[in-house]
């Protein structure tokens, strides 16, 4: 068993090339052989790029209010306690609403994320 104290978690800025706005993350559990679990904090209006995961992704919203959108579908509001499942290969994005920060846990396995381009301000604004 491994125990990590919350006061010693190291938060790092998420890479600008895959995110818009101020986003921070900390790895809670590193995969191999199990899932990778990352806590992600989004400032208001911040979001991921379009992306997909080879074995899908589970999001658990810890706090705040956000948006999630799958390609071809309208964006949906998400909030604390919500769980989102993106199927394997499903192109999607997620982030905070313009008026609220949001924190979620991202649970993935099975290889690297396929990053697929920025969510434009126009796309985000239609949410």
Tab-separated table of C-alpha atoms in Angstrom:
chain	number	residue	atom	x	y	z
A	1	UNK	CA	0.000	0.000	0.000
A	2	UNK	CA	1.181	3.516	-0.749
A	3	UNK	CA	-0.120	6.617	1.006
A	4	UNK	CA	0.475	10.106	-0.414
A	5	UNK	CA	-0.317	13.027	1.852
A	6	UNK	CA	-2.399	15.722	0.149
A	7	UNK	CA	-0.146	18.431	1.526
A	8	UNK	CA	2.767	16.958	-0.435
A	9	UNK	CA	1.028	16.697	-3.810
A	10	UNK	CA	2.952	18.461	-6.547
A	11	UNK	CA	0.695	20.367	-8.938
A	12	UNK	CA	2.200	21.203	-12.333
A	13	UNK	CA	0.850	23.346	-15.156
A	14	UNK	CA	-0.761	21.249	-17.882
A	15	UNK	CA	0.982	21.620	-21.253
A	16	UNK	CA	-0.259	24.622	-23.242
A	17	UNK	CA	-0.089	22.635	-26.469
A	18	UNK	CA	-3.006	20.450	-25.263
A	19	UNK	CA	-5.017	22.918	-23.142
A	20	UNK	CA	-6.501	26.412	-23.395
A	21	UNK	CA	-6.355	28.570	-20.264
A	22	UNK	CA	-4.769	27.878	-16.896
A	23	UNK	CA	-4.909	24.172	-16.013
A	24	UNK	CA	-2.936	22.270	-13.360
A	25	UNK	CA	-2.606	18.539	-12.747
A	26	UNK	CA	-1.125	16.018	-10.378
A	27	UNK	CA	-0.781	12.294	-10.971
A	28	UNK	CA	-2.436	10.359	-8.178
A	29	UNK	CA	-1.837	6.851	-9.550
A	30	UNK	CA	0.504	5.951	-12.397
A	31	UNK	CA	-0.647	3.142	-14.733
A	32	UNK	CA	1.292	-0.025	-15.511
A	33	UNK	CA	-0.324	-2.347	-14.898
A	34	UNK	CA	-3.426	-0.495	-13.695
A	35	UNK	CA	-5.164	2.748	-14.544
A	36	UNK	CA	-3.643	6.211	-14.499
A	37	UNK	CA	-5.538	8.616	-12.231
A	38	UNK	CA	-4.880	12.350	-12.577
A	39	UNK	CA	-6.473	15.214	-10.651
A	40	UNK	CA	-6.983	18.189	-12.980
A	41	UNK	CA	-7.884	21.751	-11.936
A	42	UNK	CA	-9.302	24.118	-14.571
A	43	UNK	CA	-9.565	27.885	-14.116
A	44	UNK	CA	-12.802	29.463	-15.405
A	45	UNK	CA	-13.000	29.044	-19.195
A	46	UNK	CA	-10.046	26.626	-19.363
A	47	UNK	CA	-10.424	23.410	-21.347
A	48	UNK	CA	-8.681	20.476	-22.968
A	49	UNK	CA	-8.090	20.142	-26.680
A	50	UNK	CA	-10.162	17.672	-28.674
A	51	UNK	CA	-8.785	14.230	-27.843
A	52	UNK	CA	-9.523	10.526	-27.478
A	53	UNK	CA	-8.262	7.588	-25.423
A	54	UNK	CA	-7.580	4.068	-26.729
A	55	UNK	CA	-9.477	2.415	-23.849
A	56	UNK	CA	-11.800	5.285	-22.976
A	57	UNK	CA	-11.826	7.721	-20.082
A	58	UNK	CA	-13.790	8.155	-16.865
A	59	UNK	CA	-14.124	11.643	-15.406
A	60	UNK	CA	-15.316	12.217	-11.854
A	61	UNK	CA	-16.114	15.866	-11.110
A	62	UNK	CA	-14.822	16.772	-7.643
A	63	UNK	CA	-15.830	20.442	-7.516
A	64	UNK	CA	-17.030	23.377	-9.577
A	65	UNK	CA	-18.945	23.450	-12.842
A	66	UNK	CA	-17.796	22.361	-16.266
A	67	UNK	CA	-18.664	21.313	-19.765
A	68	UNK	CA	-18.030	18.156	-21.733
A	69	UNK	CA	-18.673	17.544	-25.411
A	70	UNK	CA	-18.378	14.542	-27.686
A	71	UNK	CA	-17.902	15.174	-31.383
A	72	UNK	CA	-21.261	15.450	-33.135
A	73	UNK	CA	-23.207	16.077	-29.927
A	74	UNK	CA	-24.041	19.257	-28.030
A	75	UNK	CA	-21.966	20.181	-24.970
A	76	UNK	CA	-23.347	19.099	-21.611
A	77	UNK	CA	-23.049	20.798	-18.235
A	78	UNK	CA	-21.271	18.800	-15.524
A	79	UNK	CA	-20.872	19.462	-11.829
A	80	UNK	CA	-19.603	18.034	-8.555
A	81	UNK	CA	-20.441	14.357	-8.161
A	82	UNK	CA	-21.047	13.754	-11.886
A	83	UNK	CA	-19.385	10.852	-13.698
A	84	UNK	CA	-18.641	10.992	-17.432
A	85	UNK	CA	-17.635	8.019	-19.603
A	86	UNK	CA	-15.956	8.648	-22.972
A	87	UNK	CA	-15.845	5.398	-24.947
A	88	UNK	CA	-12.626	4.108	-26.538
A	89	UNK	CA	-11.659	6.333	-29.464
A	90	UNK	CA	-14.489	8.835	-28.786
A	91	UNK	CA	-13.325	12.346	-29.777
A	92	UNK	CA	-14.253	14.778	-27.008
A	93	UNK	CA	-13.170	17.711	-24.822
A	94	UNK	CA	-13.899	18.887	-21.279
A	95	UNK	CA	-13.214	21.895	-19.124
A	96	UNK	CA	-14.571	24.570	-16.815
A	97	UNK	CA	-17.551	26.806	-17.513
A	98	UNK	CA	-16.663	30.447	-18.241
A	99	UNK	CA	-17.897	31.507	-14.791
A	100	UNK	CA	-16.554	28.697	-12.587
A	101	UNK	CA	-13.403	26.734	-11.890
A	102	UNK	CA	-13.719	22.943	-12.059
A	103	UNK	CA	-11.707	20.015	-10.746
A	104	UNK	CA	-12.066	16.438	-11.924
A	105	UNK	CA	-10.318	13.114	-11.660
A	106	UNK	CA	-9.335	11.555	-14.999
A	107	UNK	CA	-9.071	7.755	-15.047
A	108	UNK	CA	-7.531	6.131	-18.129
A	109	UNK	CA	-5.540	3.084	-19.174
A	110	UNK	CA	-4.243	1.520	-22.345
A	111	UNK	CA	-1.816	3.980	-23.809
A	112	UNK	CA	-1.333	7.623	-24.595
A	113	UNK	CA	-3.992	10.224	-25.284
A	114	UNK	CA	-4.495	11.089	-28.965
A	115	UNK	CA	-4.540	14.905	-29.062
A	116	UNK	CA	-6.607	16.160	-32.004
A	117	UNK	CA	-6.582	19.972	-32.128
A	118	UNK	CA	-7.745	22.999	-30.201
A	119	UNK	CA	-11.357	23.640	-29.189
A	120	UNK	CA	-11.897	27.026	-30.779
A	121	UNK	CA	-13.395	29.947	-28.881
A	122	UNK	CA	-16.359	29.677	-31.261
A	123	UNK	CA	-16.881	25.966	-30.464
A	124	UNK	CA	-16.510	26.657	-26.741
A	125	UNK	CA	-18.873	29.642	-26.946
A	126	UNK	CA	-21.598	27.487	-28.501
A	127	UNK	CA	-21.574	25.272	-25.418
